[in-house]
PDB file of N, CA, C and O in Angstrom:
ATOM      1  N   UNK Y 106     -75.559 -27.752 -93.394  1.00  0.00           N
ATOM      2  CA  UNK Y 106     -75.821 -26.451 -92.813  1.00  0.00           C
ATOM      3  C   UNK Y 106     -75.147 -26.343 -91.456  1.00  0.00           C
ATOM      4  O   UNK Y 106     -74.473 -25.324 -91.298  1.00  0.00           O
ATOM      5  N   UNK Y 107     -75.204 -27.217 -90.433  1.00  0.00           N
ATOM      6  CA  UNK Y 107     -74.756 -27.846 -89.390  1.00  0.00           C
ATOM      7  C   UNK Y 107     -72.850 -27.716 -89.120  1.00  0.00           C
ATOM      8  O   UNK Y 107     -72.136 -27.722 -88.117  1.00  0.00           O
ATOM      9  N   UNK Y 108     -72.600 -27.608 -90.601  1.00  0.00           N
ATOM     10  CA  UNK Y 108     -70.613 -27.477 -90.526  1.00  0.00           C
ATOM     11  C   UNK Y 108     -70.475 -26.084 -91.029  1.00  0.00           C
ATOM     12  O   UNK Y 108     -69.604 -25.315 -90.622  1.00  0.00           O
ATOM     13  N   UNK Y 109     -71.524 -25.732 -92.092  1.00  0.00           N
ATOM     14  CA  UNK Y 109     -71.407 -24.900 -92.415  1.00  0.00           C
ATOM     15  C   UNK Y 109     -71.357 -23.398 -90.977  1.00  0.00           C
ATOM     16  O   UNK Y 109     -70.514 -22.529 -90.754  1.00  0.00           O
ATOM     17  N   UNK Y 110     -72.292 -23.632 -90.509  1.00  0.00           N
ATOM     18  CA  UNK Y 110     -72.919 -22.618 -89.413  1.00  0.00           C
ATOM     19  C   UNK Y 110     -71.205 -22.631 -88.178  1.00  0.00           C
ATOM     20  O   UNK Y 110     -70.544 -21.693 -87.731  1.00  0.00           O
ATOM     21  N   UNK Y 111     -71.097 -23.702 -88.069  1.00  0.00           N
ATOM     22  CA  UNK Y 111     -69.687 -23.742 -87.169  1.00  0.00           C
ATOM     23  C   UNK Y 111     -68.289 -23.457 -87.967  1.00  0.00           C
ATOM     24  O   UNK Y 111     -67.337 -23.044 -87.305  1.00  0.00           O
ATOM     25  N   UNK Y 112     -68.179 -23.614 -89.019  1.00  0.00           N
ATOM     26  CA  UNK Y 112     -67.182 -22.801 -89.760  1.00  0.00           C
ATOM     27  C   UNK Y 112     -67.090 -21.763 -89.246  1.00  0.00           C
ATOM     28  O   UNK Y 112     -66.059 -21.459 -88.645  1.00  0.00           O
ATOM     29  N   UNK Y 113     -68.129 -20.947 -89.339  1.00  0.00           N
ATOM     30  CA  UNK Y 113     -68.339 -19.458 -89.523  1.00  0.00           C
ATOM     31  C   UNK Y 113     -67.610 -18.803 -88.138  1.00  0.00           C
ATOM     32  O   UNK Y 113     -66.839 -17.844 -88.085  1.00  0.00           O
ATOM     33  N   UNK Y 114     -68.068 -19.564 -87.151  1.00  0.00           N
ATOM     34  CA  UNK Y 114     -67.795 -19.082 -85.526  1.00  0.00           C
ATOM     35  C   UNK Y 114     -67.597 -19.888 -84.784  1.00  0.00           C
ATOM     36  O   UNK Y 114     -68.475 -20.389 -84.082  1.00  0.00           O
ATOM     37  N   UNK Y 115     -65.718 -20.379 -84.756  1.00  0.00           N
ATOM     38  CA  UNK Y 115     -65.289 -21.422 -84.182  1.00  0.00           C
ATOM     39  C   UNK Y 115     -66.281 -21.805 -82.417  1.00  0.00           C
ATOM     40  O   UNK Y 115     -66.404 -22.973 -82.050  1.00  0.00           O
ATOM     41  N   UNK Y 116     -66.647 -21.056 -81.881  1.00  0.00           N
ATOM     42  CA  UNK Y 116     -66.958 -21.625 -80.337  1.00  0.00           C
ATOM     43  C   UNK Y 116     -67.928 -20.661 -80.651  1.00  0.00           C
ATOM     44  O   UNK Y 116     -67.843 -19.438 -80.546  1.00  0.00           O
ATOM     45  N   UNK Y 117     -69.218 -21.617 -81.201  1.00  0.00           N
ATOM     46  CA  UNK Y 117     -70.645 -20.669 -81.266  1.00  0.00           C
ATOM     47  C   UNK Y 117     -71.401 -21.569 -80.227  1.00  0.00           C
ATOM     48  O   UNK Y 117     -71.032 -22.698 -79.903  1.00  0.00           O
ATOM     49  N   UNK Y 118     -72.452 -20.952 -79.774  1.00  0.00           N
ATOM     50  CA  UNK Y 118     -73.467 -21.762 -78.413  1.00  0.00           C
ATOM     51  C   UNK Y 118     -74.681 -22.286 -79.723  1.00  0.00           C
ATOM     52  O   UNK Y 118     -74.769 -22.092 -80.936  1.00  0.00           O
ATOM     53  N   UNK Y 119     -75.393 -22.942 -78.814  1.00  0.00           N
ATOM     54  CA  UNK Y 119     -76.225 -23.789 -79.166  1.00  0.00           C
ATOM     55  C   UNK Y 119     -77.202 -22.446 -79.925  1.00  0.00           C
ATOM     56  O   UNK Y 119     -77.501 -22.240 -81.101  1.00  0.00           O
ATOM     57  N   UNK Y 120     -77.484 -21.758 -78.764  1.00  0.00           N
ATOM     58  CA  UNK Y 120     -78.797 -20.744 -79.308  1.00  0.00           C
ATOM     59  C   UNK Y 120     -77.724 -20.529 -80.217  1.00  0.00           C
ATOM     60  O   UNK Y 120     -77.596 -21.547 -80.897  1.00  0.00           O
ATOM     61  N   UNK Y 121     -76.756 -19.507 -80.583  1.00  0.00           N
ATOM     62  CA  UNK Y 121     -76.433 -19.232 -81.439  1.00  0.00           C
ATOM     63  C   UNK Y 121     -76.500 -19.532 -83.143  1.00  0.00           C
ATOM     64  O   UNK Y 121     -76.496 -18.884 -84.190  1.00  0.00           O
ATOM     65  N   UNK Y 122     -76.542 -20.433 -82.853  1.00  0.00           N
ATOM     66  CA  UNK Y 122     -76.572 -21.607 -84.185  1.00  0.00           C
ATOM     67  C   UNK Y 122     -78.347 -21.554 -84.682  1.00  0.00           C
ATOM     68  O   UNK Y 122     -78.709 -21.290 -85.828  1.00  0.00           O
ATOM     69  N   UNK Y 123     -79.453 -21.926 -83.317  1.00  0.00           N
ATOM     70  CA  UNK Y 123     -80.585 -21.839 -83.538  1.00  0.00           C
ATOM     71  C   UNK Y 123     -81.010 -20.576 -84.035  1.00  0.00           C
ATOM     72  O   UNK Y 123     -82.029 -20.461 -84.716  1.00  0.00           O
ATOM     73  N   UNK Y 124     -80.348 -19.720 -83.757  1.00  0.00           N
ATOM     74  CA  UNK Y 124     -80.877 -18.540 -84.407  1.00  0.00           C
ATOM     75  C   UNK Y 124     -80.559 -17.718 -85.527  1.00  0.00           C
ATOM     76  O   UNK Y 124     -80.930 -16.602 -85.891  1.00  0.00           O
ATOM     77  N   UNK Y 125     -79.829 -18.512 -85.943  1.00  0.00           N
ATOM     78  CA  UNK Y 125     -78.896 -18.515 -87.425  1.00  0.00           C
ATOM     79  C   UNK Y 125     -79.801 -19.242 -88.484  1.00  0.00           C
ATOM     80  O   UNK Y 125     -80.120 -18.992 -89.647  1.00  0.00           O
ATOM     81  N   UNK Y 126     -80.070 -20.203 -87.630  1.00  0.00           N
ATOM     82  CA  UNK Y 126     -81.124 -21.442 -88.839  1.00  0.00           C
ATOM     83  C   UNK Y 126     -82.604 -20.662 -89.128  1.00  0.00           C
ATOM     84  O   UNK Y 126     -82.984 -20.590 -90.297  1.00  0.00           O
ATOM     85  N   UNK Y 127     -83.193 -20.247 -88.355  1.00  0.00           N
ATOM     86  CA  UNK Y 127     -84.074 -19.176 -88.487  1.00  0.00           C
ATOM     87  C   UNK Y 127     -83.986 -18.234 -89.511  1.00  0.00           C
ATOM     88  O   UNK Y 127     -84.796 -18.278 -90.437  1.00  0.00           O
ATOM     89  N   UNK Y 128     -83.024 -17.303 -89.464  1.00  0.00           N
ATOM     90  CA  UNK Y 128     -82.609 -16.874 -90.874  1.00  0.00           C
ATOM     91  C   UNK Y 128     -82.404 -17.139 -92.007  1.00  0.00           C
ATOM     92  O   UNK Y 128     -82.300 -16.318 -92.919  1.00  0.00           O
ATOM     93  N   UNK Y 129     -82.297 -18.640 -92.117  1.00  0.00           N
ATOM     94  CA  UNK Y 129     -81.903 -19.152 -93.916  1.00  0.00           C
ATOM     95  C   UNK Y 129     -83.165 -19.083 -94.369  1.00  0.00           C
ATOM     96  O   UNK Y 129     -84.239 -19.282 -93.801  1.00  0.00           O
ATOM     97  N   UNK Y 130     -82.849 -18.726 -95.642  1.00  0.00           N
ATOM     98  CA  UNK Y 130     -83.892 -18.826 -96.235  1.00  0.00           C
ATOM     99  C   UNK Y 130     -83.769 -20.333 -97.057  1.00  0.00           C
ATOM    100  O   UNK Y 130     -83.226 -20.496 -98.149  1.00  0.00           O
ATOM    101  N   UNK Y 131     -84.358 -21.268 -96.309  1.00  0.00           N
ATOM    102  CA  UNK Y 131     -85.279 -22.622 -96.748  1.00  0.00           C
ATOM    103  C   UNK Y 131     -86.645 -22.563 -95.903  1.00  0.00           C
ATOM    104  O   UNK Y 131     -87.267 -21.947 -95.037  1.00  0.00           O
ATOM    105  N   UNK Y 132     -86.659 -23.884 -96.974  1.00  0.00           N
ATOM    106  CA  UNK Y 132     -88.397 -24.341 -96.648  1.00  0.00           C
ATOM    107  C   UNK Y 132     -88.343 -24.714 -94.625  1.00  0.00           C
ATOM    108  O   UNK Y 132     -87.399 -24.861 -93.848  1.00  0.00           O
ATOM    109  N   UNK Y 133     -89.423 -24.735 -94.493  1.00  0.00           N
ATOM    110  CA  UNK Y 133     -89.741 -24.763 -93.126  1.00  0.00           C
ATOM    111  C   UNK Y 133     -89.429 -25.842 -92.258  1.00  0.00           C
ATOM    112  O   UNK Y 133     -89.064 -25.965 -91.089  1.00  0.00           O
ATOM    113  N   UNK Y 134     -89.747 -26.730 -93.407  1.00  0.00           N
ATOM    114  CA  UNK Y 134     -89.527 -28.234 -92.662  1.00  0.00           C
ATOM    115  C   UNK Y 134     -87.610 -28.257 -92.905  1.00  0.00           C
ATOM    116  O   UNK Y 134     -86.861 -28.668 -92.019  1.00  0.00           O
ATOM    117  N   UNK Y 135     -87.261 -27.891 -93.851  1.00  0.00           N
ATOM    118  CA  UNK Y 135     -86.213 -28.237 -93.523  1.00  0.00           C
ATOM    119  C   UNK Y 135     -85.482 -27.519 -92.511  1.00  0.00           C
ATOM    120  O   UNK Y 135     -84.457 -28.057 -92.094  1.00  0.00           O
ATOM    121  N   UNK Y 136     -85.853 -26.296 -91.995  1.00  0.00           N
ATOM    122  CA  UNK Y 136     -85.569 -25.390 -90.789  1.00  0.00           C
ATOM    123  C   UNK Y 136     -85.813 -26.374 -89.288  1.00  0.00           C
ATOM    124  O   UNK Y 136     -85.237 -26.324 -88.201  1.00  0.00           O
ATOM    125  N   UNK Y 137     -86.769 -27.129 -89.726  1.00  0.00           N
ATOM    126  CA  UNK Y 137     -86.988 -27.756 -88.529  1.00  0.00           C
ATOM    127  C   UNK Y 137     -86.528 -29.200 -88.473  1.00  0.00           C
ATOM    128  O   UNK Y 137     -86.608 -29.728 -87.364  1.00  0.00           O
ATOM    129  N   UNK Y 138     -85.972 -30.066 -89.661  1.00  0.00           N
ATOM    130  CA  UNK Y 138     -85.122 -31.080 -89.413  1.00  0.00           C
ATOM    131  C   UNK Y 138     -83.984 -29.978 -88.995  1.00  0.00           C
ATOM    132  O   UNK Y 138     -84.292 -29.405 -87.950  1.00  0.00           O
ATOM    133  N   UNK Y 139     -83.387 -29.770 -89.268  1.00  0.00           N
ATOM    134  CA  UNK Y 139     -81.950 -29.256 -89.242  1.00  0.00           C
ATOM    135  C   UNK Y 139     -81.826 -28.904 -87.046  1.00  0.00           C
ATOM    136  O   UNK Y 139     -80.944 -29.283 -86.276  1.00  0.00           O
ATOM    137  N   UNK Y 140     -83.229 -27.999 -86.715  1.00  0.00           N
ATOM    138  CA  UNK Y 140     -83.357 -27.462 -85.313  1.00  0.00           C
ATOM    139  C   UNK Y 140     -83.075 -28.753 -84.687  1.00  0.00           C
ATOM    140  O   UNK Y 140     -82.064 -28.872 -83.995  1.00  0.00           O
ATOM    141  N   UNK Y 141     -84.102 -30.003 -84.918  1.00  0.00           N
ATOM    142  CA  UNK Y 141     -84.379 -31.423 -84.387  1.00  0.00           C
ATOM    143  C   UNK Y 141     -82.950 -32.207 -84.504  1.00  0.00           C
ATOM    144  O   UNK Y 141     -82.522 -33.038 -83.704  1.00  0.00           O
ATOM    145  N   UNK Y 142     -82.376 -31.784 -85.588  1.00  0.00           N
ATOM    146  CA  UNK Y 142     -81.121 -32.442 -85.530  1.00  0.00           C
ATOM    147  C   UNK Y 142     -80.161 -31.168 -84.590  1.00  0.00           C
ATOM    148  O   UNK Y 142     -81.088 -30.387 -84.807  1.00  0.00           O
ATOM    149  N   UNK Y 143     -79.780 -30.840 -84.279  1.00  0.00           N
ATOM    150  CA  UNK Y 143     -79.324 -29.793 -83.173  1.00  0.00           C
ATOM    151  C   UNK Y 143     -79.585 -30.129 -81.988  1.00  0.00           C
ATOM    152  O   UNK Y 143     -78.578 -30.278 -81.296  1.00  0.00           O
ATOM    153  N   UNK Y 144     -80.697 -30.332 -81.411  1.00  0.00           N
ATOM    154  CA  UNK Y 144     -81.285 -30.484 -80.482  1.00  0.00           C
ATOM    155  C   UNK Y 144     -80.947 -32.009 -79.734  1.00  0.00           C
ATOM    156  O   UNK Y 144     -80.932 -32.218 -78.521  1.00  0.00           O
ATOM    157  N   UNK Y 145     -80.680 -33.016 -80.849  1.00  0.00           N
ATOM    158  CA  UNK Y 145     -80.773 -34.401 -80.864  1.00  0.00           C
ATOM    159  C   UNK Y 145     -82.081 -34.922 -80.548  1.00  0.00           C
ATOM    160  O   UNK Y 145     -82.135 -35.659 -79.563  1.00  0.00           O
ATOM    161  N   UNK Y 146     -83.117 -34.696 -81.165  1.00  0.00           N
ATOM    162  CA  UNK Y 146     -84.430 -34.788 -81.271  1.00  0.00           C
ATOM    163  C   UNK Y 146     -85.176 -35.801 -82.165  1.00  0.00           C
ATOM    164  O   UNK Y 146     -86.311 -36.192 -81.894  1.00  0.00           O
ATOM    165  N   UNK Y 147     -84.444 -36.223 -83.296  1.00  0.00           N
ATOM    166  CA  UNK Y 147     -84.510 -37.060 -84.014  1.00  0.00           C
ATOM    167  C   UNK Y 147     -84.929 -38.553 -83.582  1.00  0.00           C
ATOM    168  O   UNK Y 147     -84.535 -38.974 -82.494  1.00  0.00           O
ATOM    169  N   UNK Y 148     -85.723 -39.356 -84.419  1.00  0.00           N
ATOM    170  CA  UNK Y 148     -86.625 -40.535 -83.899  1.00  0.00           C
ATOM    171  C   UNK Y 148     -85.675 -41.478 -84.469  1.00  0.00           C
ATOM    172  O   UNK Y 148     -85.975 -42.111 -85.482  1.00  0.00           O
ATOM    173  N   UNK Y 149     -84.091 -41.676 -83.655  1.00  0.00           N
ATOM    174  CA  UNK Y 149     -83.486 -42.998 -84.010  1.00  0.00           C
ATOM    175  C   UNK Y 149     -83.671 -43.675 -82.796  1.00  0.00           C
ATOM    176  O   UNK Y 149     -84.133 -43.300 -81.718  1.00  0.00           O
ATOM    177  N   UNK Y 150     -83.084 -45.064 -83.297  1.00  0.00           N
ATOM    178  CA  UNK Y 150     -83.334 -45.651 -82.524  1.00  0.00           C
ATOM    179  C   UNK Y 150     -82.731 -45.629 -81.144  1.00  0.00           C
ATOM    180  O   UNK Y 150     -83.424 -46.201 -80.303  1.00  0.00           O
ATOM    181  N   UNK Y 151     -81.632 -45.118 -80.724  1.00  0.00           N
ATOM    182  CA  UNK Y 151     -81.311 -44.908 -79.675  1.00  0.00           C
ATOM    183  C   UNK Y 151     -82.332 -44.074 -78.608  1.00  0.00           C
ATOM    184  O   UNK Y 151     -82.735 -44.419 -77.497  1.00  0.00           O
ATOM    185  N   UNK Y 152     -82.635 -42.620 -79.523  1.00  0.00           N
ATOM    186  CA  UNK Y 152     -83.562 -41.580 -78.832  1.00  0.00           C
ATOM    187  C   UNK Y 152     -84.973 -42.208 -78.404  1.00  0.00           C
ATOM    188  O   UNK Y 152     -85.728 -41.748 -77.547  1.00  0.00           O
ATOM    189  N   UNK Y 153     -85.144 -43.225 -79.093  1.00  0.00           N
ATOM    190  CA  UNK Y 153     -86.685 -43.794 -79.188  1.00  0.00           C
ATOM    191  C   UNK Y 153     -86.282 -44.694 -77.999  1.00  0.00           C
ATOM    192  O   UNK Y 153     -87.335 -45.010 -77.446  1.00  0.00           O
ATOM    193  N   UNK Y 154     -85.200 -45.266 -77.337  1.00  0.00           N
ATOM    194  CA  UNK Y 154     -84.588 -46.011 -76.187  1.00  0.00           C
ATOM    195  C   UNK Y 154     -85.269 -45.603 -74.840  1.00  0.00           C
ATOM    196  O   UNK Y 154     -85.966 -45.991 -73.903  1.00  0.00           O
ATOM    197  N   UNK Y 155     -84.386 -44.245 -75.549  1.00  0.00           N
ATOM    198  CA  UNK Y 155     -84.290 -43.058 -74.417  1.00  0.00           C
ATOM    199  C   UNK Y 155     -85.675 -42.848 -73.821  1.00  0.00           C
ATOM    200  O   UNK Y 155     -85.884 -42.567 -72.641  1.00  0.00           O
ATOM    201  N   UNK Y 156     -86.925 -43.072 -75.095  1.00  0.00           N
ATOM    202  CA  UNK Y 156     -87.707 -43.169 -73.971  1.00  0.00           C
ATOM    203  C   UNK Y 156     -88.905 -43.902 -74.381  1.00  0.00           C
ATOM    204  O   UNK Y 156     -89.911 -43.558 -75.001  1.00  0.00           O
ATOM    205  N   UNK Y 157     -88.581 -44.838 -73.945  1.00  0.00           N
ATOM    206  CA  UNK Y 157     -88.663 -46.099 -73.231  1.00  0.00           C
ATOM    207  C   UNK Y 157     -89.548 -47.088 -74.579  1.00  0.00           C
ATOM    208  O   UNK Y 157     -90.347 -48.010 -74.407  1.00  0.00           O
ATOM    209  N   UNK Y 158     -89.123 -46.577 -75.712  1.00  0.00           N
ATOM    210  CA  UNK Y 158     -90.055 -47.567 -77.428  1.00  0.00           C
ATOM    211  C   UNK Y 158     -89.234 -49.143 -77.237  1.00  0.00           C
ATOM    212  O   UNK Y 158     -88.015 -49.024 -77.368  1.00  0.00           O
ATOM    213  N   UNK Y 159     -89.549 -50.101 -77.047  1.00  0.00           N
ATOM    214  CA  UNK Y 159     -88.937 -51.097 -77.190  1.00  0.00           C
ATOM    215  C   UNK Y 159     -88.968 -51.233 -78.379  1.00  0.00           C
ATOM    216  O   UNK Y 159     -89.884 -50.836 -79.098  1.00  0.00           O
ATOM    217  N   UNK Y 160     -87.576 -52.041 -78.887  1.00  0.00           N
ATOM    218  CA  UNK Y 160     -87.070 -52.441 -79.928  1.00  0.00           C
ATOM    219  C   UNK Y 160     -86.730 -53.595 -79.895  1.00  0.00           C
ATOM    220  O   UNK Y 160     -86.202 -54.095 -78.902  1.00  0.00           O
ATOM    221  N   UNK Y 161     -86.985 -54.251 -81.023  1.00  0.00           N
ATOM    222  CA  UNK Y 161     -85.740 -55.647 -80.782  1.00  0.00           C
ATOM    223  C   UNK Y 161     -84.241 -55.372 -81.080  1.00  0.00           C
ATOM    224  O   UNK Y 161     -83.941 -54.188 -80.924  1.00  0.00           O
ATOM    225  N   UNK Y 162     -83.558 -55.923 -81.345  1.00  0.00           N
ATOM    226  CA  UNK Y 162     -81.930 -55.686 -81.570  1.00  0.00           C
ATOM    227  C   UNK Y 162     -81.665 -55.368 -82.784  1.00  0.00           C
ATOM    228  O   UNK Y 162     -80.725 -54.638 -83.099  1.00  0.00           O
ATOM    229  N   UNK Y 163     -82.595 -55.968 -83.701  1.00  0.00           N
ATOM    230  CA  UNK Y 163     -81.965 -55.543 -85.450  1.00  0.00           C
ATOM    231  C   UNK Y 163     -82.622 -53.893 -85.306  1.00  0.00           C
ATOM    232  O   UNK Y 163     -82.073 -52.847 -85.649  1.00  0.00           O
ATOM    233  N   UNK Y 164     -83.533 -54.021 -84.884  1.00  0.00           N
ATOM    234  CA  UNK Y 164     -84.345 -52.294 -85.256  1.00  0.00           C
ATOM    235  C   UNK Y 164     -83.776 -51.273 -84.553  1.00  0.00           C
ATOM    236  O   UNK Y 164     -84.290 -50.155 -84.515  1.00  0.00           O
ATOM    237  N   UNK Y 165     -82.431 -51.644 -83.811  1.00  0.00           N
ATOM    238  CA  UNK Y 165     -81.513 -50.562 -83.169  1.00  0.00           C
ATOM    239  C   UNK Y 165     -80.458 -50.382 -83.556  1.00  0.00           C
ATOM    240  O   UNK Y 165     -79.602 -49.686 -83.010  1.00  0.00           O
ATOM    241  N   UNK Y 166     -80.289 -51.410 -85.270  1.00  0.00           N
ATOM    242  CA  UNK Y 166     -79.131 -51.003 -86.022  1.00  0.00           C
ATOM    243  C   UNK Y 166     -79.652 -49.919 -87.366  1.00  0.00           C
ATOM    244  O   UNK Y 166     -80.736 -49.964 -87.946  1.00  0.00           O
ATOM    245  N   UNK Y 167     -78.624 -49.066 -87.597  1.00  0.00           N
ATOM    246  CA  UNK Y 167     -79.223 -48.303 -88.650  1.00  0.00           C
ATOM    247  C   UNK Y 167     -79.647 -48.945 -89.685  1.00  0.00           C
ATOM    248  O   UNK Y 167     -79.055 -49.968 -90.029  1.00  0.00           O
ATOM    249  N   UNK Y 168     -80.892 -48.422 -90.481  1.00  0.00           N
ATOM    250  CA  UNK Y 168     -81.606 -48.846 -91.890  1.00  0.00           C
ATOM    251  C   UNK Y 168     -80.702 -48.862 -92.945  1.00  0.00           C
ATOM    252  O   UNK Y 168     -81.011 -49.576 -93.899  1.00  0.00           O
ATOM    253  N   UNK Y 169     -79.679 -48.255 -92.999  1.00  0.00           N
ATOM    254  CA  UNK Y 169     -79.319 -48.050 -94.294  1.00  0.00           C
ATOM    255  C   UNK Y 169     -77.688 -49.036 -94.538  1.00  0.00           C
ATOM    256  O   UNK Y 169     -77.181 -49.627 -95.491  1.00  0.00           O
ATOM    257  N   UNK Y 170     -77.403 -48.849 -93.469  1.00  0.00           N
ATOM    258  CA  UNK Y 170     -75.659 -49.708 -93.153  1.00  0.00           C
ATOM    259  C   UNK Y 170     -76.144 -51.245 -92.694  1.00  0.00           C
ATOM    260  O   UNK Y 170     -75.837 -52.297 -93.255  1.00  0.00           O
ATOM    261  N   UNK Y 171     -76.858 -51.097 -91.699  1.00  0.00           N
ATOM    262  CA  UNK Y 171     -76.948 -51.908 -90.602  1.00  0.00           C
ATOM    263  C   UNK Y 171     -76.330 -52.535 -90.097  1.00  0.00           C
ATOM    264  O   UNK Y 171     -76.778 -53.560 -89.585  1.00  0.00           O
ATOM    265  N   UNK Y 172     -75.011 -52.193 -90.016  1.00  0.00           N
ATOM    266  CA  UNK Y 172     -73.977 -52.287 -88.827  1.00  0.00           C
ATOM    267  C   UNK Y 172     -73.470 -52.014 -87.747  1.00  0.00           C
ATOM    268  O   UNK Y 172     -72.706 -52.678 -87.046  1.00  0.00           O
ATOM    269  N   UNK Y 173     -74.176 -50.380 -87.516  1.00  0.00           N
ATOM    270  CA  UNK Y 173     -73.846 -49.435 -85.991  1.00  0.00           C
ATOM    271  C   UNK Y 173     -75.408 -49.356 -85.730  1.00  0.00           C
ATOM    272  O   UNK Y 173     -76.451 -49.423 -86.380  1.00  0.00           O
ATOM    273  N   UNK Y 174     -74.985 -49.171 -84.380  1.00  0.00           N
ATOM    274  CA  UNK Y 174     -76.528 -48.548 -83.816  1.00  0.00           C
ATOM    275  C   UNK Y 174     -76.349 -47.088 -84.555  1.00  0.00           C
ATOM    276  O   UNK Y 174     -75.468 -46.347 -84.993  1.00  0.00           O
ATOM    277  N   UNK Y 175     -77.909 -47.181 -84.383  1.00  0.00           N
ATOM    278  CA  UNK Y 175     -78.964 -46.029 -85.313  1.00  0.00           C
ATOM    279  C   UNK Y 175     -78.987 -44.491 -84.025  1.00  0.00           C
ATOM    280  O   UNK Y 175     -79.810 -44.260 -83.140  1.00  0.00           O
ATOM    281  N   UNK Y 176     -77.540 -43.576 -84.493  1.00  0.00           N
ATOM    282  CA  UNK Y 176     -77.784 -42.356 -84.041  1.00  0.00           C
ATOM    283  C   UNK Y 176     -78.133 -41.443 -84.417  1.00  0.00           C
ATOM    284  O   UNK Y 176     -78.331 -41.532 -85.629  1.00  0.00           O
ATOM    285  N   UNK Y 177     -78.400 -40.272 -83.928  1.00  0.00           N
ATOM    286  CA  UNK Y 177     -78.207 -39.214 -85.100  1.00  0.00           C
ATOM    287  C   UNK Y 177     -76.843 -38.613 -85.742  1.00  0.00           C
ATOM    288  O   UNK Y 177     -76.743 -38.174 -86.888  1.00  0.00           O
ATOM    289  N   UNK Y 178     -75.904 -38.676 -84.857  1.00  0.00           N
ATOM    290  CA  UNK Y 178     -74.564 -38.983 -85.177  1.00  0.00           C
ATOM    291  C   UNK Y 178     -74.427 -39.665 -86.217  1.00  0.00           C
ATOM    292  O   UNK Y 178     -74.283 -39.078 -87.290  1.00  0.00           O
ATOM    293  N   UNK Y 179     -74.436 -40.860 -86.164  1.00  0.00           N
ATOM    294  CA  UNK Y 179     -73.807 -42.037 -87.153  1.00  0.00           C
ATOM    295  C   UNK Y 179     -75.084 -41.690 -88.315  1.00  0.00           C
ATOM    296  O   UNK Y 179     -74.796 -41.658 -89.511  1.00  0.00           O
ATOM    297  N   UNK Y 180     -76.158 -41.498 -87.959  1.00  0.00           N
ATOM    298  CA  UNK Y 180     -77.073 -41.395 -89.059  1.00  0.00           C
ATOM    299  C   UNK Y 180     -76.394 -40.120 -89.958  1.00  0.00           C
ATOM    300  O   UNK Y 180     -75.706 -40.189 -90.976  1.00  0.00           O
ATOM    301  N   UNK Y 181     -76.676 -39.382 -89.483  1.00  0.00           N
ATOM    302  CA  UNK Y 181     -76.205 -38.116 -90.272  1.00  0.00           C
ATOM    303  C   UNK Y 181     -74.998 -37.046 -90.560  1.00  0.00           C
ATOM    304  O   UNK Y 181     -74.819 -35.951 -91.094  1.00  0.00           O
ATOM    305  N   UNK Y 182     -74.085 -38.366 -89.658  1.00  0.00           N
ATOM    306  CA  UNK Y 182     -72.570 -37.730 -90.567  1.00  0.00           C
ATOM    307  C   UNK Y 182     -71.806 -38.855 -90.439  1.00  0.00           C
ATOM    308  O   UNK Y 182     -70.714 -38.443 -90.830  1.00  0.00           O
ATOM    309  N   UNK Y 183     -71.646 -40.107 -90.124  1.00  0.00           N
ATOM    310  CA  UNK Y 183     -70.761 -41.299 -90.354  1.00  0.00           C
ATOM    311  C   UNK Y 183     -71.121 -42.181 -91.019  1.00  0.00           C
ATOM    312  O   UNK Y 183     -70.110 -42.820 -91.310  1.00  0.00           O
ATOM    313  N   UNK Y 184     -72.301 -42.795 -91.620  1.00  0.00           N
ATOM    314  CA  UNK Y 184     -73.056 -43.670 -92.198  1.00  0.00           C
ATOM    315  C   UNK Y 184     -72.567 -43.341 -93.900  1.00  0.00           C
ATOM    316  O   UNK Y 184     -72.862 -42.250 -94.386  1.00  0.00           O
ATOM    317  N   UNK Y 185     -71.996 -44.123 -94.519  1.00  0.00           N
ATOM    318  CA  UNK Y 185     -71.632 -44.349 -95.301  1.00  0.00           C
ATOM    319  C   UNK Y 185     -72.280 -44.404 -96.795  1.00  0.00           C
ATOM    320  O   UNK Y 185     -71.912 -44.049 -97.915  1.00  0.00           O
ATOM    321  N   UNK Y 186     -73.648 -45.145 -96.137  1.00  0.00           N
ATOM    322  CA  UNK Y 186     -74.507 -45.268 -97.384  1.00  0.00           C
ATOM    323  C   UNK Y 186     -75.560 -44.320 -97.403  1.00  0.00           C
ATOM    324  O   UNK Y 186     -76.347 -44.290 -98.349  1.00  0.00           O
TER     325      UNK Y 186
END
């Protein structure tokens, strides 16, 4: 939804986008992963860093690769698996 929405309007603002997602018609929760992912709001492990969840070192590599640290980036558009 996220490439889709920036297709549309090469140099769109943040609200812009948020208030686009509002309009789709999906379920709610997925209105609100999609906002959380926008926002960079998401509970990886970096964000969970950010404030202040200790981790050990494996639990700050992503779950699914576990080769890069766990972004929302790498989680949800470079991660392979």
């Amino acid at each position: 939804a996220y490439k889709e929405l920036l297709m549309e309007v090469p140099n769109v603002s943040l609200a812009n986008v948020l208030s686009k997602v509002r309009k789709l018609k999906i379920p709610p929760k997925a209105a609100f992963m999609i906002w959380r992912l926008l926002q960079n709001k998401l509970p990886t492990a970096d964000n969970l860093g950010k404030r202040n969840v200790v981790l050990n070192e494996q639990d700050k590599l992503c779950r699914f690769c576990m080769e890069q640290q766990e972004t929302v980036a790498h989680s949800m558009f470079s991660c392979m698996l």
